[in-house]
Amino acid sequence: MSGVTLRLDGERWREHLHTVAGATPGIVPVIKGNGYGFGLQQLAEESTKLGADTIAVGIPSEVAVVREAFPGDVVILNPWDASSDLARELTSDPSVITTVSRLQDLELLAARGDRPRVLVEVLTPMRRHGIRTDDLGRVATLLPGVGFEGWTIHLPLHTDGRYAEAERLGYAALVTAPGALWFSHLPSEETVALARQLGGADGQPVPVRQRVGTRLWLGDKTSRSTTATVLDVHQIKRGERAGYRQRVCPADGWIVVVAGGTSHGIGMEAPTSAKTMRHRAIAFATGSLAAAGLALSPYTINGKKRWFLEPPHMQSSQVFVPRKEKPPQIGDEIPVELRLTTATVDCVAWS
């Protein structure tokens, strides 16, 4: 099959999954979006094999997909939306746990009388979703009307002051009402230490759950590779035009047409942070090159990353190889670097 292929060493990948799961007390595998390149159903099956009792999805529509392969509880991570028919329907499902991030939504759910299962999100320095600690007193009065599963605390990736922030927010939540603490982006050793530190007078640690996505599914880079099929090869001379935009070719060489385009996530990578002046200079230079039609592609031919002839098409891309080099043959598989959280592959090949 021609296309973009994710090649996976299944034994090595699953060994990594079991290692992470064994070192993560209360693990809740996160399965959302494109399924980290593997697909939602595949990761739901793997979570079942790991023995997880709970998984987390991003949005309500993903619940039905993972249900085909996972029989346990499902947490919806995005905040509950009272205007969504599906979100309202799922609050009546006894195996679905809804995240509530606004006081007015908690009020609506508490007033229904059927005590839907909920996690209450505390606002963190992420400042994305959550209820401010100053407003947690109002939360306490509403909890008897819901099936309270605990507090969810979604921390930034930044490590400076992370433990202290988790401690502050966890303490504020537990003073409001006892319950499990559900963390994202807090290492296992810090989670265990915090559970002990915030434990009760009886010496028992606070119950904790750890949501893990990228570190679980994509943590072992050596277990996978991605390739793209060469679809066509054409010789071209300097000054000749090619592509949708009829760009002038800068030198004699070869146009290599390869599988993979915008529908696969190629050329549509998620932005990364530019913390230093060097990073910003690189980002500026790359952006300028892209604007001139000279963006570096993620495809490797003869050991080198190659330049796009023009921006990627929907399902294929054109890259340039200088005349002095031997071009690949039609049907060859060449390496392509993909960010799997934004990519869609045509095939997952297991070995």
Coordinates of C-alpha atoms in Angstrom, one line a residue:
M1 CA 0.0 0.0 0.0
S2 CA 1.4 3.4 -1.0
G3 CA 1.0 6.3 1.4
V4 CA 2.3 7.5 4.8
T5 CA 3.1 4.5 7.1
L6 CA 3.7 4.4 10.8
R7 CA 6.0 1.3 11.4
L8 CA 5.8 0.0 14.9
D9 CA 7.8 -2.5 16.9
G10 CA 4.8 -3.9 18.8
E11 CA 6.7 -5.8 21.4
R12 CA 9.0 -2.9 22.2
W13 CA 6.1 -0.4 22.3
R14 CA 4.0 -2.5 24.6
E15 CA 7.0 -3.1 26.9
H16 CA 7.2 0.6 27.3
L17 CA 3.5 0.9 28.0
H18 CA 3.7 -1.6 30.8
T19 CA 6.8 0.1 32.2
V20 CA 5.1 3.4 32.4
A21 CA 1.8 2.0 33.7
G22 CA 3.7 0.1 36.4
A23 CA 5.5 3.2 37.5
T24 CA 2.4 5.4 37.6
P25 CA 0.0 4.8 40.5
G26 CA -3.6 5.5 39.5
I27 CA -2.8 5.8 35.9
V28 CA -5.6 7.1 33.6
P29 CA -4.5 6.8 29.9
V30 CA -5.5 9.8 27.8
I31 CA -7.0 8.9 24.5
K32 CA -8.1 11.9 22.5
G33 CA -7.9 13.8 19.1
N34 CA -6.2 11.7 16.5
G35 CA -5.2 9.0 19.1
Y36 CA -1.6 10.2 19.1
G37 CA -1.3 8.9 15.6
F38 CA -2.5 5.4 16.4
G39 CA -6.2 6.0 16.4
L40 CA -8.7 6.1 19.3
Q41 CA -9.9 2.6 19.1
Q42 CA -6.3 1.1 19.0
L43 CA -5.4 3.0 22.2
A44 CA -8.7 2.0 23.9
E45 CA -7.8 -1.7 23.2
E46 CA -4.3 -1.2 24.6
S47 CA -5.7 0.5 27.7
T48 CA -7.9 -2.6 28.3
K49 CA -4.8 -4.8 27.9
L50 CA -3.0 -2.7 30.5
G51 CA -5.8 -3.3 33.0
A52 CA -6.8 0.4 33.3
D53 CA -10.1 0.9 35.0
T54 CA -10.5 4.5 33.6
I55 CA -9.5 6.3 30.5
A56 CA -9.8 10.0 29.5
V57 CA -11.1 11.4 26.2
G58 CA -11.2 15.0 25.0
I59 CA -14.7 15.6 23.9
P60 CA -18.1 13.9 24.2
S61 CA -18.2 12.4 20.6
E62 CA -15.1 10.4 21.4
V63 CA -16.8 8.4 24.1
A64 CA -18.7 6.2 21.5
V65 CA -15.5 5.4 19.6
V66 CA -13.6 4.1 22.7
R67 CA -16.6 2.3 24.0
E68 CA -16.1 -0.3 21.3
A69 CA -12.9 -1.5 22.9
F70 CA -12.9 -0.3 26.6
P71 CA -15.5 -1.4 29.2
G72 CA -14.5 0.8 32.1
D73 CA -15.1 4.4 33.1
V74 CA -14.5 7.3 30.7
V75 CA -13.6 10.8 31.8
I76 CA -14.4 13.7 29.4
L77 CA -11.6 16.2 29.8
N78 CA -13.1 19.2 28.1
P79 CA -15.4 21.3 30.4
W80 CA -19.1 20.3 30.3
D81 CA -21.1 22.4 27.9
A82 CA -24.8 22.8 28.9
S83 CA -25.7 23.7 25.3
S84 CA -24.5 20.3 23.9
D85 CA -27.2 17.7 23.6
L86 CA -24.6 14.9 23.6
A87 CA -22.9 16.3 26.7
R88 CA -26.2 16.5 28.5
E89 CA -27.1 12.9 27.5
L90 CA -23.7 11.5 28.6
T91 CA -24.1 12.9 32.2
S92 CA -26.8 10.2 32.6
D93 CA -24.4 7.4 31.7
P94 CA -23.2 5.8 34.9
S95 CA -19.8 5.0 33.4
V96 CA -19.0 8.5 32.2
I97 CA -17.3 11.1 34.4
T98 CA -17.9 14.7 33.4
T99 CA -15.4 17.5 34.0
V100 CA -17.0 20.7 35.4
S101 CA -15.0 23.9 35.2
R102 CA -17.6 26.7 35.8
L103 CA -19.7 27.3 38.8
Q104 CA -22.9 27.9 36.8
D105 CA -22.5 24.5 35.2
L106 CA -22.1 22.8 38.5
E107 CA -25.2 24.6 39.7
L108 CA -27.2 23.2 36.8
L109 CA -26.0 19.7 37.3
A110 CA -26.5 19.8 41.0
A111 CA -30.1 21.0 40.6
R112 CA -31.1 18.0 38.4
G113 CA -31.6 15.5 41.2
D114 CA -29.9 12.5 39.5
R115 CA -26.4 13.2 40.9
P116 CA -24.3 12.8 37.7
R117 CA -20.7 11.8 38.2
V118 CA -18.4 14.8 38.0
L119 CA -14.8 16.0 38.5
V120 CA -14.4 19.6 39.5
E121 CA -11.6 21.4 37.8
V122 CA -9.5 23.9 39.8
L123 CA -8.0 26.8 37.9
T124 CA -4.2 26.5 37.6
P125 CA -1.5 28.9 36.1
M126 CA -2.5 27.4 32.8
R127 CA -5.5 29.7 33.0
R128 CA -7.4 27.6 30.5
H129 CA -10.3 26.1 32.4
G130 CA -11.2 25.8 36.1
I131 CA -12.8 27.4 39.1
R132 CA -10.7 29.9 41.1
T133 CA -9.7 28.9 44.6
D134 CA -11.5 31.9 45.9
D135 CA -14.8 30.4 44.6
L136 CA -14.3 26.9 46.0
G137 CA -16.5 27.7 49.0
R138 CA -19.5 27.9 46.7
V139 CA -18.5 24.6 45.2
A140 CA -18.7 22.9 48.6
T141 CA -22.4 23.8 48.9
L142 CA -23.2 22.2 45.5
L143 CA -21.3 18.9 45.9
P144 CA -24.2 17.0 47.6
G145 CA -26.2 17.3 44.4
V146 CA -23.6 15.5 42.3
G147 CA -21.6 12.3 42.3
F148 CA -18.3 13.9 43.3
E149 CA -15.3 12.0 41.9
G150 CA -12.6 14.4 43.0
W151 CA -10.6 17.4 42.0
T152 CA -8.8 17.7 38.7
I153 CA -5.7 19.8 38.5
H154 CA -4.1 20.4 35.0
L155 CA -0.6 21.8 35.6
P156 CA 1.6 23.6 33.0
L157 CA 4.6 21.7 31.6
H158 CA 6.9 24.2 33.2
T159 CA 8.8 22.5 36.0
D160 CA 9.8 25.6 38.1
G161 CA 7.6 25.8 41.1
R162 CA 5.4 23.0 39.9
Y163 CA 5.3 20.9 43.1
A164 CA 4.6 24.0 45.2
E165 CA 1.7 25.0 42.9
A166 CA 0.3 21.4 43.0
E167 CA 0.6 21.5 46.8
R168 CA -1.2 24.9 47.1
L169 CA -4.1 23.9 44.8
G170 CA -4.4 20.4 46.2
Y171 CA -4.6 21.8 49.8
A172 CA -7.2 24.4 48.8
A173 CA -9.3 21.7 47.1
L174 CA -9.1 19.3 50.1
V175 CA -10.0 22.0 52.6
T176 CA -13.1 22.6 50.6
A177 CA -14.1 18.9 50.4
P178 CA -12.2 15.6 50.7
G179 CA -11.8 13.7 47.4
A180 CA -9.3 12.2 45.0
L181 CA -6.8 14.5 43.3
W182 CA -6.5 14.0 39.5
F183 CA -3.3 15.4 38.2
S184 CA -1.9 16.1 34.7
H185 CA 1.8 16.8 34.1
L186 CA 3.0 15.9 37.6
P187 CA 5.7 13.2 37.7
S188 CA 4.8 10.0 39.6
E189 CA 7.4 10.6 42.3
E190 CA 6.0 14.0 43.0
T191 CA 2.5 12.8 42.9
V192 CA 3.2 10.1 45.5
A193 CA 5.1 12.5 47.7
L194 CA 2.2 15.0 47.5
A195 CA -0.4 12.3 48.3
R196 CA 1.5 11.5 51.5
Q197 CA 2.0 15.2 52.4
L198 CA -1.7 16.0 52.0
G199 CA -2.9 12.9 53.7
G200 CA -5.3 12.8 56.6
A201 CA -4.7 12.6 60.3
D202 CA -4.9 8.8 60.1
G203 CA -1.7 8.8 58.1
Q204 CA -3.3 7.5 54.9
P205 CA -2.3 9.3 51.7
V206 CA -4.8 11.2 49.6
P207 CA -6.2 9.1 46.7
V208 CA -4.5 10.3 43.5
R209 CA -5.0 9.6 39.8
Q210 CA -2.5 10.5 37.1
R211 CA -3.6 11.3 33.5
V212 CA -0.9 10.3 31.1
G213 CA -1.0 10.7 27.3
T214 CA 2.2 11.7 25.4
R215 CA 4.6 10.0 27.9
L216 CA 2.7 6.8 27.7
W217 CA 1.9 6.4 24.0
L218 CA 4.9 8.3 22.4
G219 CA 7.6 8.0 25.1
D220 CA 9.7 5.4 23.4
K221 CA 10.8 7.0 20.1
T222 CA 12.9 3.9 19.2
S223 CA 9.9 1.7 18.9
R224 CA 8.6 3.5 15.8
S225 CA 9.4 5.1 12.5
T226 CA 7.4 6.8 9.8
T227 CA 7.9 6.5 6.0
A228 CA 6.3 7.8 2.8
T229 CA 6.0 6.2 -0.6
V230 CA 7.7 7.7 -3.6
L231 CA 4.9 8.2 -6.1
D232 CA 6.8 9.8 -9.1
V233 CA 10.2 11.1 -10.1
H234 CA 10.8 13.7 -12.8
Q235 CA 13.9 15.3 -14.2
I236 CA 13.9 19.1 -14.3
K237 CA 16.3 21.8 -15.6
R238 CA 17.2 25.1 -14.0
G239 CA 14.6 27.8 -14.9
E240 CA 11.8 25.3 -15.7
R241 CA 8.6 25.7 -13.9
A242 CA 6.7 23.1 -11.9
G243 CA 3.9 22.6 -9.4
Y244 CA 0.5 24.3 -8.9
R245 CA 2.2 27.7 -8.5
Q246 CA 4.6 27.1 -11.3
R247 CA 7.6 27.9 -9.2
V248 CA 10.9 28.3 -11.1
C249 CA 13.3 25.5 -10.3
P250 CA 16.6 26.9 -8.9
A251 CA 18.9 24.3 -10.4
D252 CA 19.1 21.1 -12.5
G253 CA 17.8 18.1 -10.6
W254 CA 14.9 15.9 -9.8
I255 CA 11.4 16.5 -8.6
V256 CA 10.4 13.7 -6.3
V257 CA 6.7 13.4 -5.6
V258 CA 6.0 11.7 -2.3
A259 CA 3.0 10.6 -0.4
G260 CA 1.9 12.9 2.4
G261 CA 0.3 16.3 2.5
T262 CA -1.8 18.6 4.5
S263 CA -4.4 15.9 5.1
H264 CA -1.7 13.9 6.9
G265 CA -0.6 16.9 8.9
I266 CA 2.5 17.6 6.8
G267 CA 3.2 21.3 6.6
M268 CA 0.6 21.9 9.4
E269 CA 2.8 21.1 12.5
A270 CA 1.7 22.5 15.8
P271 CA 3.7 25.6 16.9
T272 CA 6.5 25.2 19.4
S273 CA 7.7 27.7 21.9
A274 CA 10.6 30.0 21.1
K275 CA 12.1 30.7 24.5
T276 CA 15.6 32.0 23.5
M277 CA 16.8 34.6 20.9
R278 CA 18.4 31.8 19.0
H279 CA 15.0 29.9 18.8
R280 CA 13.3 33.1 17.7
A281 CA 15.9 33.7 15.0
I282 CA 15.5 30.2 13.7
A283 CA 11.7 30.6 13.7
F284 CA 12.0 33.9 11.9
A285 CA 14.4 32.5 9.3
T286 CA 12.2 29.4 8.7
G287 CA 9.1 31.6 8.3
S288 CA 10.9 33.8 5.8
L289 CA 12.0 30.8 3.8
A290 CA 8.5 29.3 3.9
A291 CA 7.1 32.7 2.6
A292 CA 9.5 32.5 -0.3
G293 CA 8.5 28.9 -1.1
L294 CA 11.8 27.5 0.2
A295 CA 10.6 25.6 3.3
L296 CA 12.6 22.6 4.5
S297 CA 10.4 19.5 4.3
P298 CA 10.2 16.6 6.8
Y299 CA 11.3 14.1 4.1
T300 CA 14.8 12.6 4.1
I301 CA 16.4 11.4 0.9
N302 CA 20.0 10.1 0.7
G303 CA 20.4 11.0 4.4
K304 CA 19.4 14.7 4.0
K305 CA 16.3 16.7 4.7
R306 CA 15.0 18.0 1.3
W307 CA 13.4 21.3 0.3
F308 CA 9.8 21.5 -0.7
L309 CA 9.4 22.7 -4.3
E310 CA 6.2 24.4 -3.1
P311 CA 3.8 24.0 -0.1
P312 CA 2.5 20.5 0.4
H313 CA -0.6 19.4 -1.5
M314 CA -3.5 17.6 0.2
Q315 CA -2.2 14.1 -0.2
S316 CA 1.2 14.5 -1.8
S317 CA 4.3 16.7 -1.7
Q318 CA 7.0 17.7 -4.3
V319 CA 10.5 17.9 -3.0
F320 CA 13.7 18.8 -4.9
V321 CA 16.9 16.7 -5.2
P322 CA 20.0 18.1 -6.9
R323 CA 21.1 16.6 -10.2
K324 CA 24.4 15.3 -8.8
E325 CA 22.5 12.9 -6.5
K326 CA 20.7 9.7 -7.4
P327 CA 17.0 10.0 -6.9
P328 CA 14.9 7.4 -5.2
Q329 CA 12.8 5.0 -7.3
I330 CA 9.0 4.9 -7.6
G331 CA 7.7 2.7 -4.9
D332 CA 10.6 3.4 -2.5
E333 CA 9.8 4.2 1.1
I334 CA 11.7 7.2 2.5
P335 CA 11.8 8.5 6.1
V336 CA 9.4 11.3 7.0
E337 CA 9.4 13.1 10.3
L338 CA 5.9 13.5 11.7
R339 CA 4.6 15.0 14.9
L340 CA 2.2 12.2 15.7
T341 CA -0.1 14.4 17.8
T342 CA -1.0 16.3 14.7
A343 CA -0.5 13.5 12.1
T344 CA -2.9 11.1 10.3
V345 CA -1.2 8.1 8.7
D346 CA -2.6 5.8 6.0
C347 CA -1.4 2.6 7.6
V348 CA 0.1 1.3 10.9
A349 CA 2.4 -1.5 10.1
W350 CA 3.2 -3.8 13.1
S351 CA 6.3 -5.9 13.4

